[in-house]
C-alpha cells in the first residue's frame, strides 16, 4: 500500500485546524445574517440605521477578538533547538523567526490576562453598558423587560463576535502565519547557504592564487622584481588562515634548505617579505613567524641584525612554554647581538652587561646546538673568555 510523503499525524492536525476555520467562518456569516435580520425587523429604530449599527457593533467586537487571537496565536521561536543547532554546527534558523513581534505579543498577552482578572467587574460593567446602549438597535420596544432583553441580545452579539473573531484569528495565525514564517526562514537559509558557498568559492580561489604567487616567488628561476610580485607582503597579509599556513610551510622549507654555507642566500632574502606579511596578518600572536623572520634576517645575503634582534626577542616572549625554537631562538639572537656589539667589531672584549646577556643566551643555546658551528660565536667566546660546552 502506498504512503504519502507527509507525516500522517501532522497532515491530519493541520487539516483539522483548517476545518475548524471553515466552521468558524460559517458561524461568523450566520451571526452577521442574524444581526442583519434583527436590524431589518426593527422598523421603529429605522431599518437601515439598525442594520448598520448592528453590523458596526458586530464588526468592532470581531476585530477586538481577532486582535486578541492574533496576539495569542503568534508562533513562538524554538530557542532551545536553535542553540542546539548552533552547537552542532547546523543552521541556527531552524525556528519560526519572530523577535520583536513575539516579545511584544508575549508582553501584551500577559498584561491582557492580568488586567482581565483584576478588572473583571469593570470590564463586565462596560460590556453591559454598551449592550444597554445598543440594545435598542435590535429591539426598540421601551418596556422594561424588553429593554433588558434587548441589552442581553446586544451583549450576546458582542460576546459571540469577540469569541468567533478570537478563534478565527488564532487558527489563522497558527496555520498561515506559521507557514509564512517557515517559508521565509527556509528562503533565508537557502540565501545564506548560497552566499556562504560563493564566499567559500571566492576564498578558495584567493587561497590558491596567494599560494601560487608565493610559490612562484620562491622559485629560483623567477624574477623577484616582476610586476606580479608587487605588494607581495600585503597580498600574503590578506590571504586566509589556511593559505597562510601553506605559505608559512613553503617559505620555511626554502629557508631551511638554504641557510647553511653553500646555500642560495638570495632565496633566503625572498622569504623575508613573506614572513613579514605573515606577521602583519597576525601581529603579536604566532612566535614561529617572528622566529622564522629572525632566522632569515640572520642568514640573509645582507643580514639585518637590528631587525633580527627585534624579531627573535618577540619570538622568545611569545613562545612561552612551547618547545618550538628552544635554544635556536637564543642562538640566533646571540649572533645578532654579537654582530652589533661595537667592542666585538673592534676586536675587544664586550662590556660586562653585554657579556652577561650574550653568555646567558649561549648557555641556553648550547644545550641543544653545537656553538662551534658559528664563527662569530667562537670569536666572541675567545675574546670574552667564554667556555663553549658540547651540547647535552
CSV table of C-alpha atoms in Angstrom, one decimal:
chain,number,residue,atom,x,y,z
A,1,UNK,CA,0.0,0.0,0.0
A,2,UNK,CA,1.4,3.4,-1.0
A,3,UNK,CA,2.2,6.0,1.6
A,4,UNK,CA,2.2,9.8,1.1
A,5,UNK,CA,5.4,11.7,1.8
A,6,UNK,CA,3.9,13.9,4.5
A,7,UNK,CA,3.7,12.6,8.1
A,8,UNK,CA,0.0,11.4,8.6
A,9,UNK,CA,-0.3,12.9,12.1
A,10,UNK,CA,1.0,16.4,11.1
A,11,UNK,CA,-1.2,16.4,7.9
A,12,UNK,CA,-4.3,15.4,9.9
A,13,UNK,CA,-3.5,18.0,12.6
A,14,UNK,CA,-3.3,20.8,10.0
A,15,UNK,CA,-6.4,19.7,8.2
A,16,UNK,CA,-8.4,19.6,11.4
A,17,UNK,CA,-7.4,23.2,12.2
A,18,UNK,CA,-8.3,24.3,8.7
A,19,UNK,CA,-11.7,22.6,9.0
A,20,UNK,CA,-12.3,24.5,12.2
A,21,UNK,CA,-11.5,27.7,10.4
A,22,UNK,CA,-14.2,27.0,7.8
A,23,UNK,CA,-16.7,26.2,10.6
A,24,UNK,CA,-16.0,29.4,12.4
A,25,UNK,CA,-16.2,31.4,9.2
A,26,UNK,CA,-19.7,29.9,8.6
A,27,UNK,CA,-20.6,30.8,12.2
A,28,UNK,CA,-19.5,34.4,11.7
A,29,UNK,CA,-21.5,34.6,8.5
A,30,UNK,CA,-24.6,33.2,10.3
A,31,UNK,CA,-24.1,35.8,13.1
A,32,UNK,CA,-23.9,38.6,10.5
A,33,UNK,CA,-27.1,37.3,9.0
A,34,UNK,CA,-28.9,37.3,12.4
A,35,UNK,CA,-27.7,40.8,13.1
A,36,UNK,CA,-29.0,42.0,9.7
A,37,UNK,CA,-32.4,40.3,10.2
A,38,UNK,CA,-32.8,41.9,13.6
A,39,UNK,CA,-32.0,45.3,12.1
A,40,UNK,CA,-34.4,44.8,9.2
A,41,UNK,CA,-37.2,43.9,11.5
A,42,UNK,CA,-36.6,47.0,13.8
A,43,UNK,CA,-38.8,49.5,11.9
A,44,UNK,CA,-39.2,51.7,14.9
A,45,UNK,CA,-35.4,52.5,15.1
A,46,UNK,CA,-35.0,52.6,11.4
A,47,UNK,CA,-34.2,49.5,9.3
A,48,UNK,CA,-31.1,50.9,7.6
A,49,UNK,CA,-29.8,52.6,10.8
A,50,UNK,CA,-30.4,49.4,12.8
A,51,UNK,CA,-28.6,47.2,10.3
A,52,UNK,CA,-25.6,49.5,10.0
A,53,UNK,CA,-25.4,49.9,13.8
A,54,UNK,CA,-25.7,46.2,14.4
A,55,UNK,CA,-23.0,45.4,11.8
A,56,UNK,CA,-20.7,48.0,13.3
A,57,UNK,CA,-21.1,46.5,16.8
A,58,UNK,CA,-20.5,43.0,15.4
A,59,UNK,CA,-17.5,44.2,13.3
A,60,UNK,CA,-15.9,46.0,16.2
A,61,UNK,CA,-16.4,43.1,18.5
A,62,UNK,CA,-15.0,40.7,15.9
A,63,UNK,CA,-11.9,42.9,15.4
A,64,UNK,CA,-11.2,43.0,19.1
A,65,UNK,CA,-11.5,39.2,19.3
A,66,UNK,CA,-9.3,38.9,16.2
A,67,UNK,CA,-6.6,41.1,17.7
A,68,UNK,CA,-6.5,39.1,20.8
A,69,UNK,CA,-6.5,35.8,18.8
A,70,UNK,CA,-3.6,37.2,16.7
A,71,UNK,CA,-1.6,38.0,19.8
A,72,UNK,CA,-2.2,34.7,21.5
A,73,UNK,CA,-1.6,32.8,18.3
A,74,UNK,CA,1.8,34.2,17.2
A,75,UNK,CA,4.2,31.3,16.9
A,76,UNK,CA,7.0,31.1,19.5
A,77,UNK,CA,10.6,30.7,18.4
A,78,UNK,CA,12.3,27.4,19.3
A,79,UNK,CA,15.2,29.0,21.1
A,80,UNK,CA,16.5,25.7,22.6
A,81,UNK,CA,16.6,24.0,19.2
A,82,UNK,CA,18.3,27.0,17.7
A,83,UNK,CA,21.0,26.9,20.4
A,84,UNK,CA,21.4,23.1,19.9
A,85,UNK,CA,21.7,23.7,16.1
A,86,UNK,CA,24.5,26.2,16.7
A,87,UNK,CA,26.4,23.8,19.0
A,88,UNK,CA,26.1,21.0,16.4
A,89,UNK,CA,27.2,23.3,13.6
A,90,UNK,CA,23.9,23.3,11.8
A,91,UNK,CA,21.8,26.2,10.7
A,92,UNK,CA,20.5,28.2,13.6
A,93,UNK,CA,17.5,29.3,11.6
A,94,UNK,CA,15.5,26.1,12.4
A,95,UNK,CA,12.8,28.1,14.2
A,96,UNK,CA,10.0,30.5,13.4
A,97,UNK,CA,11.6,33.9,13.1
A,98,UNK,CA,9.9,36.4,15.4
A,99,UNK,CA,11.9,38.6,17.6
A,100,UNK,CA,10.3,41.9,18.5
A,101,UNK,CA,6.8,40.9,17.5
A,102,UNK,CA,7.0,37.8,19.5
A,103,UNK,CA,8.2,39.7,22.6
A,104,UNK,CA,5.6,42.4,22.2
A,105,UNK,CA,2.8,39.8,21.8
A,106,UNK,CA,4.0,37.9,24.9
A,107,UNK,CA,4.2,41.1,26.9
A,108,UNK,CA,0.7,42.2,25.8
A,109,UNK,CA,-1.0,38.8,26.4
A,110,UNK,CA,0.3,38.8,29.9
A,111,UNK,CA,-1.0,42.3,30.5
A,112,UNK,CA,-4.3,41.5,29.0
A,113,UNK,CA,-4.8,38.3,31.1
A,114,UNK,CA,-3.7,40.2,34.2
A,115,UNK,CA,-6.0,43.1,33.6
A,116,UNK,CA,-8.9,40.8,32.8
A,117,UNK,CA,-8.5,39.0,36.1
A,118,UNK,CA,-8.0,42.2,38.1
A,119,UNK,CA,-10.6,44.4,36.3
A,120,UNK,CA,-13.2,41.7,35.6
A,121,UNK,CA,-16.1,43.6,37.2
A,122,UNK,CA,-15.2,46.9,35.4
A,123,UNK,CA,-15.0,45.0,32.1
A,124,UNK,CA,-18.3,43.3,32.8
A,125,UNK,CA,-19.9,46.6,33.6
A,126,UNK,CA,-18.5,48.2,30.4
A,127,UNK,CA,-19.9,45.4,28.2
A,128,UNK,CA,-23.3,45.6,29.9
A,129,UNK,CA,-23.3,49.3,29.4
A,130,UNK,CA,-22.5,49.0,25.7
A,131,UNK,CA,-25.2,46.4,25.5
A,132,UNK,CA,-27.8,48.7,27.0
A,133,UNK,CA,-26.9,51.4,24.6
A,134,UNK,CA,-27.0,49.1,21.5
A,135,UNK,CA,-30.0,47.1,22.8
A,136,UNK,CA,-32.5,49.4,21.0
A,137,UNK,CA,-30.8,48.7,17.7
A,138,UNK,CA,-32.0,45.1,17.9
A,139,UNK,CA,-35.3,45.6,19.8
A,140,UNK,CA,-36.9,49.1,20.1
A,141,UNK,CA,-39.8,48.3,22.4
A,142,UNK,CA,-39.5,50.6,25.5
A,143,UNK,CA,-40.9,48.1,28.1
A,144,UNK,CA,-38.6,47.3,30.9
A,145,UNK,CA,-38.4,43.6,30.4
A,146,UNK,CA,-38.0,44.1,26.7
A,147,UNK,CA,-35.2,46.6,27.3
A,148,UNK,CA,-33.4,44.1,29.5
A,149,UNK,CA,-33.9,41.5,26.8
A,150,UNK,CA,-32.6,43.9,24.1
A,151,UNK,CA,-29.5,44.6,26.2
A,152,UNK,CA,-28.9,40.9,26.7
A,153,UNK,CA,-29.1,40.4,22.9
A,154,UNK,CA,-26.6,43.2,22.3
A,155,UNK,CA,-24.2,41.6,24.9
A,156,UNK,CA,-24.7,38.2,23.3
A,157,UNK,CA,-23.8,39.8,19.9
A,158,UNK,CA,-20.6,41.3,21.4
A,159,UNK,CA,-19.5,38.1,23.1
A,160,UNK,CA,-20.4,36.0,20.1
A,161,UNK,CA,-18.3,38.0,17.7
A,162,UNK,CA,-15.4,38.5,20.1
A,163,UNK,CA,-15.1,34.8,20.6
A,164,UNK,CA,-15.6,34.0,16.9
A,165,UNK,CA,-13.1,36.6,15.9
A,166,UNK,CA,-10.6,35.3,18.5
A,167,UNK,CA,-10.9,31.7,17.4
A,168,UNK,CA,-10.7,32.5,13.7
A,169,UNK,CA,-7.7,34.8,14.1
A,170,UNK,CA,-6.0,32.4,16.4
A,171,UNK,CA,-6.3,29.5,14.0
A,172,UNK,CA,-5.3,31.7,11.0
A,173,UNK,CA,-2.2,32.9,12.8
A,174,UNK,CA,-1.3,29.4,13.9
A,175,UNK,CA,-1.7,27.9,10.4
A,176,UNK,CA,-1.0,30.5,7.8
A,177,UNK,CA,1.4,32.9,9.6
A,178,UNK,CA,3.4,29.9,10.9
A,179,UNK,CA,3.7,28.7,7.3
A,180,UNK,CA,4.7,32.1,6.0
A,181,UNK,CA,7.4,32.4,8.7
A,182,UNK,CA,8.6,28.9,8.0
A,183,UNK,CA,8.8,29.7,4.3
A,184,UNK,CA,10.6,32.9,5.0
A,185,UNK,CA,13.1,31.1,7.2
A,186,UNK,CA,13.7,28.4,4.6
A,187,UNK,CA,14.2,31.0,1.9
A,188,UNK,CA,16.6,32.8,4.2
A,189,UNK,CA,18.5,29.6,4.8
A,190,UNK,CA,18.9,29.0,1.1
A,191,UNK,CA,20.1,32.5,0.5
A,192,UNK,CA,22.6,32.3,3.3
A,193,UNK,CA,23.9,28.9,2.1
A,194,UNK,CA,24.3,30.3,-1.4
A,195,UNK,CA,26.1,33.3,0.0
A,196,UNK,CA,28.4,31.1,2.0
A,197,UNK,CA,29.1,28.9,-0.9
A,198,UNK,CA,30.0,31.9,-3.1
A,199,UNK,CA,32.3,33.2,-0.3
A,200,UNK,CA,33.9,29.8,0.2
A,201,UNK,CA,34.5,29.5,-3.6
A,202,UNK,CA,36.0,33.0,-3.7
A,203,UNK,CA,38.1,32.2,-0.6
A,204,UNK,CA,39.4,29.0,-2.2
A,205,UNK,CA,40.3,30.9,-5.4
A,206,UNK,CA,42.1,33.6,-3.4
A,207,UNK,CA,43.9,30.9,-1.3
A,208,UNK,CA,45.1,29.2,-4.5
A,209,UNK,CA,46.3,32.4,-6.0
A,210,UNK,CA,48.1,33.5,-2.9
A,211,UNK,CA,49.9,30.2,-2.5
A,212,UNK,CA,50.7,30.0,-6.2
A,213,UNK,CA,52.1,33.6,-6.1
A,214,UNK,CA,54.4,32.9,-3.2
A,215,UNK,CA,55.5,29.5,-4.6
A,216,UNK,CA,56.4,31.3,-7.9
A,217,UNK,CA,58.3,34.0,-6.0
A,218,UNK,CA,60.4,31.3,-4.2
A,219,UNK,CA,61.2,29.6,-7.5
A,220,UNK,CA,65.0,30.2,-8.2
A,221,UNK,CA,64.2,30.8,-11.8
A,222,UNK,CA,61.7,33.6,-11.1
A,223,UNK,CA,62.4,37.3,-11.4
A,224,UNK,CA,61.7,38.7,-7.9
A,225,UNK,CA,61.3,42.2,-9.5
A,226,UNK,CA,58.5,41.1,-11.8
A,227,UNK,CA,55.3,43.2,-11.6
A,228,UNK,CA,53.2,40.2,-10.4
A,229,UNK,CA,55.2,40.2,-7.2
A,230,UNK,CA,54.4,43.9,-6.4
A,231,UNK,CA,53.0,44.3,-2.9
A,232,UNK,CA,53.7,40.6,-2.1
A,233,UNK,CA,53.8,41.3,1.6
A,234,UNK,CA,50.3,42.9,1.5
A,235,UNK,CA,48.9,40.0,-0.5
A,236,UNK,CA,50.2,37.5,2.0
A,237,UNK,CA,48.7,39.5,4.8
A,238,UNK,CA,45.2,39.5,3.1
A,239,UNK,CA,45.2,35.7,2.5
A,240,UNK,CA,43.2,33.4,4.6
A,241,UNK,CA,44.5,31.4,7.6
A,242,UNK,CA,44.6,28.2,5.5
A,243,UNK,CA,46.6,29.9,2.8
A,244,UNK,CA,48.9,31.5,5.3
A,245,UNK,CA,49.6,28.1,6.9
A,246,UNK,CA,50.6,26.7,3.5
A,247,UNK,CA,52.7,29.7,2.7
A,248,UNK,CA,54.5,29.5,6.0
A,249,UNK,CA,55.4,25.9,5.4
A,250,UNK,CA,56.7,26.7,1.9
A,251,UNK,CA,58.8,29.6,3.0
A,252,UNK,CA,60.2,27.8,6.0
A,253,UNK,CA,61.2,24.9,3.8
A,254,UNK,CA,63.1,27.2,1.4
A,255,UNK,CA,64.9,28.9,4.3
A,256,UNK,CA,65.8,25.6,5.9
A,257,UNK,CA,67.3,24.3,2.6
A,258,UNK,CA,69.5,27.3,2.1
A,259,UNK,CA,70.7,28.7,5.4
A,260,UNK,CA,73.9,26.7,5.6
A,261,UNK,CA,77.1,27.6,3.8
A,262,UNK,CA,76.7,26.9,0.1
A,263,UNK,CA,73.0,27.6,0.1
A,264,UNK,CA,71.2,30.2,-2.0
A,265,UNK,CA,71.2,33.3,0.1
A,266,UNK,CA,69.1,35.1,-2.5
A,267,UNK,CA,66.3,32.6,-1.8
A,268,UNK,CA,66.5,33.3,1.9
A,269,UNK,CA,66.2,37.0,1.0
A,270,UNK,CA,62.9,36.2,-0.8
A,271,UNK,CA,61.4,34.6,2.3
A,272,UNK,CA,61.8,37.8,4.3
A,273,UNK,CA,58.8,39.7,2.8
A,274,UNK,CA,56.7,36.6,3.1
A,275,UNK,CA,57.4,36.2,6.9
A,276,UNK,CA,56.7,39.9,7.3
A,277,UNK,CA,53.4,39.5,5.6
A,278,UNK,CA,52.5,36.6,7.9
A,279,UNK,CA,53.4,38.7,10.9
A,280,UNK,CA,51.3,41.6,9.7
A,281,UNK,CA,48.3,39.2,9.3
A,282,UNK,CA,48.5,38.1,12.9
A,283,UNK,CA,50.7,40.5,14.9
A,284,UNK,CA,51.9,39.5,18.4
A,285,UNK,CA,50.4,36.0,18.0
A,286,UNK,CA,52.5,33.4,16.2
A,287,UNK,CA,56.0,33.1,17.6
A,288,UNK,CA,57.0,30.9,14.7
A,289,UNK,CA,56.5,33.7,12.3
A,290,UNK,CA,58.8,36.0,14.3
A,291,UNK,CA,61.3,33.2,14.7
A,292,UNK,CA,61.5,32.4,11.0
A,293,UNK,CA,61.8,36.0,10.2
A,294,UNK,CA,64.7,36.3,12.6
A,295,UNK,CA,66.4,33.3,11.2
A,296,UNK,CA,66.1,34.6,7.6
A,297,UNK,CA,67.4,38.1,8.6
A,298,UNK,CA,70.5,36.5,10.3
A,299,UNK,CA,71.3,34.3,7.3
A,300,UNK,CA,70.3,36.8,4.5
A,301,UNK,CA,72.8,37.8,1.9
A,302,UNK,CA,73.0,41.1,3.8
A,303,UNK,CA,72.0,40.4,7.4
A,304,UNK,CA,69.8,42.9,9.2
A,305,UNK,CA,71.0,42.5,12.7
A,306,UNK,CA,68.8,45.0,14.5
A,307,UNK,CA,65.5,43.7,12.9
A,308,UNK,CA,66.6,40.2,13.5
A,309,UNK,CA,67.2,41.0,17.2
A,310,UNK,CA,63.7,42.6,17.5
A,311,UNK,CA,62.0,39.6,15.7
A,312,UNK,CA,63.8,37.0,17.9
A,313,UNK,CA,63.2,38.8,21.1
A,314,UNK,CA,59.5,38.9,20.2
A,315,UNK,CA,59.6,35.2,19.3
A,316,UNK,CA,61.1,34.3,22.7
A,317,UNK,CA,58.4,36.4,24.5
A,318,UNK,CA,55.5,34.8,22.6
A,319,UNK,CA,56.9,31.3,22.8
A,320,UNK,CA,56.1,30.7,26.4
A,321,UNK,CA,56.2,27.0,27.3
A,322,UNK,CA,56.2,25.9,23.7
A,323,UNK,CA,59.3,23.7,22.9
A,324,UNK,CA,59.5,25.1,19.4
A,325,UNK,CA,62.6,27.1,18.8
A,326,UNK,CA,64.1,26.3,22.2
A,327,UNK,CA,67.8,27.1,22.0
A,328,UNK,CA,67.7,28.1,18.4
A,329,UNK,CA,66.0,31.5,19.0
A,330,UNK,CA,68.6,32.2,21.7
A,331,UNK,CA,71.5,31.1,19.4
A,332,UNK,CA,70.4,33.4,16.5
A,333,UNK,CA,69.6,36.3,18.9
A,334,UNK,CA,73.1,35.9,20.4
A,335,UNK,CA,74.6,36.1,16.9
A,336,UNK,CA,72.6,39.3,16.2
A,337,UNK,CA,73.7,40.9,19.4
A,338,UNK,CA,77.4,39.9,18.9
A,339,UNK,CA,77.4,41.4,15.4
A,340,UNK,CA,76.0,44.7,16.7
A,341,UNK,CA,78.5,44.9,19.6
A,342,UNK,CA,81.0,47.7,18.8
A,343,UNK,CA,83.6,46.2,21.2
A,344,UNK,CA,83.4,42.9,19.4
A,345,UNK,CA,83.6,44.6,16.0
A,346,UNK,CA,86.7,46.4,17.3
A,347,UNK,CA,88.3,43.1,18.4
A,348,UNK,CA,87.8,43.8,22.1
A,349,UNK,CA,86.0,42.1,24.9
A,350,UNK,CA,82.4,43.1,25.5
A,351,UNK,CA,81.1,45.2,28.4
A,352,UNK,CA,80.0,43.3,31.5
A,353,UNK,CA,76.3,43.8,30.7
A,354,UNK,CA,76.7,42.7,27.1
A,355,UNK,CA,78.8,39.7,28.1
A,356,UNK,CA,76.3,38.6,30.7
A,357,UNK,CA,73.4,38.8,28.3
A,358,UNK,CA,75.1,37.0,25.4
A,359,UNK,CA,76.5,34.4,27.8
A,360,UNK,CA,73.1,33.6,29.1
A,361,UNK,CA,71.7,33.1,25.6
A,362,UNK,CA,74.7,30.9,24.7
A,363,UNK,CA,74.2,28.8,27.8
A,364,UNK,CA,70.6,28.1,26.8
A,365,UNK,CA,71.5,27.6,23.1
A,366,UNK,CA,74.5,25.3,24.0
A,367,UNK,CA,72.1,22.8,25.5
A,368,UNK,CA,70.8,21.8,22.0
A,369,UNK,CA,73.2,23.3,19.5
A,370,UNK,CA,77.0,23.0,18.8
A,371,UNK,CA,78.1,26.6,19.2
A,372,UNK,CA,81.4,25.9,17.4
A,373,UNK,CA,79.5,25.9,14.2
A,374,UNK,CA,79.1,29.7,14.3
A,375,UNK,CA,82.3,31.6,13.6
A,376,UNK,CA,81.1,34.8,15.2
A,377,UNK,CA,80.3,32.9,18.5
A,378,UNK,CA,83.7,31.2,18.5
A,379,UNK,CA,85.5,34.6,18.0
A,380,UNK,CA,83.3,36.3,20.7
A,381,UNK,CA,84.0,33.4,23.1
A,382,UNK,CA,87.7,33.7,22.6
A,383,UNK,CA,87.6,37.5,23.3
A,384,UNK,CA,85.4,37.1,26.4
A,385,UNK,CA,86.9,34.0,28.0
A,386,UNK,CA,83.6,32.1,27.5
A,387,UNK,CA,84.0,28.4,27.5
A,388,UNK,CA,81.9,26.6,24.9
A,389,UNK,CA,80.5,23.3,26.2
A,390,UNK,CA,79.3,20.5,24.0
A,391,UNK,CA,75.5,20.1,23.7
A,392,UNK,CA,73.8,17.7,26.1
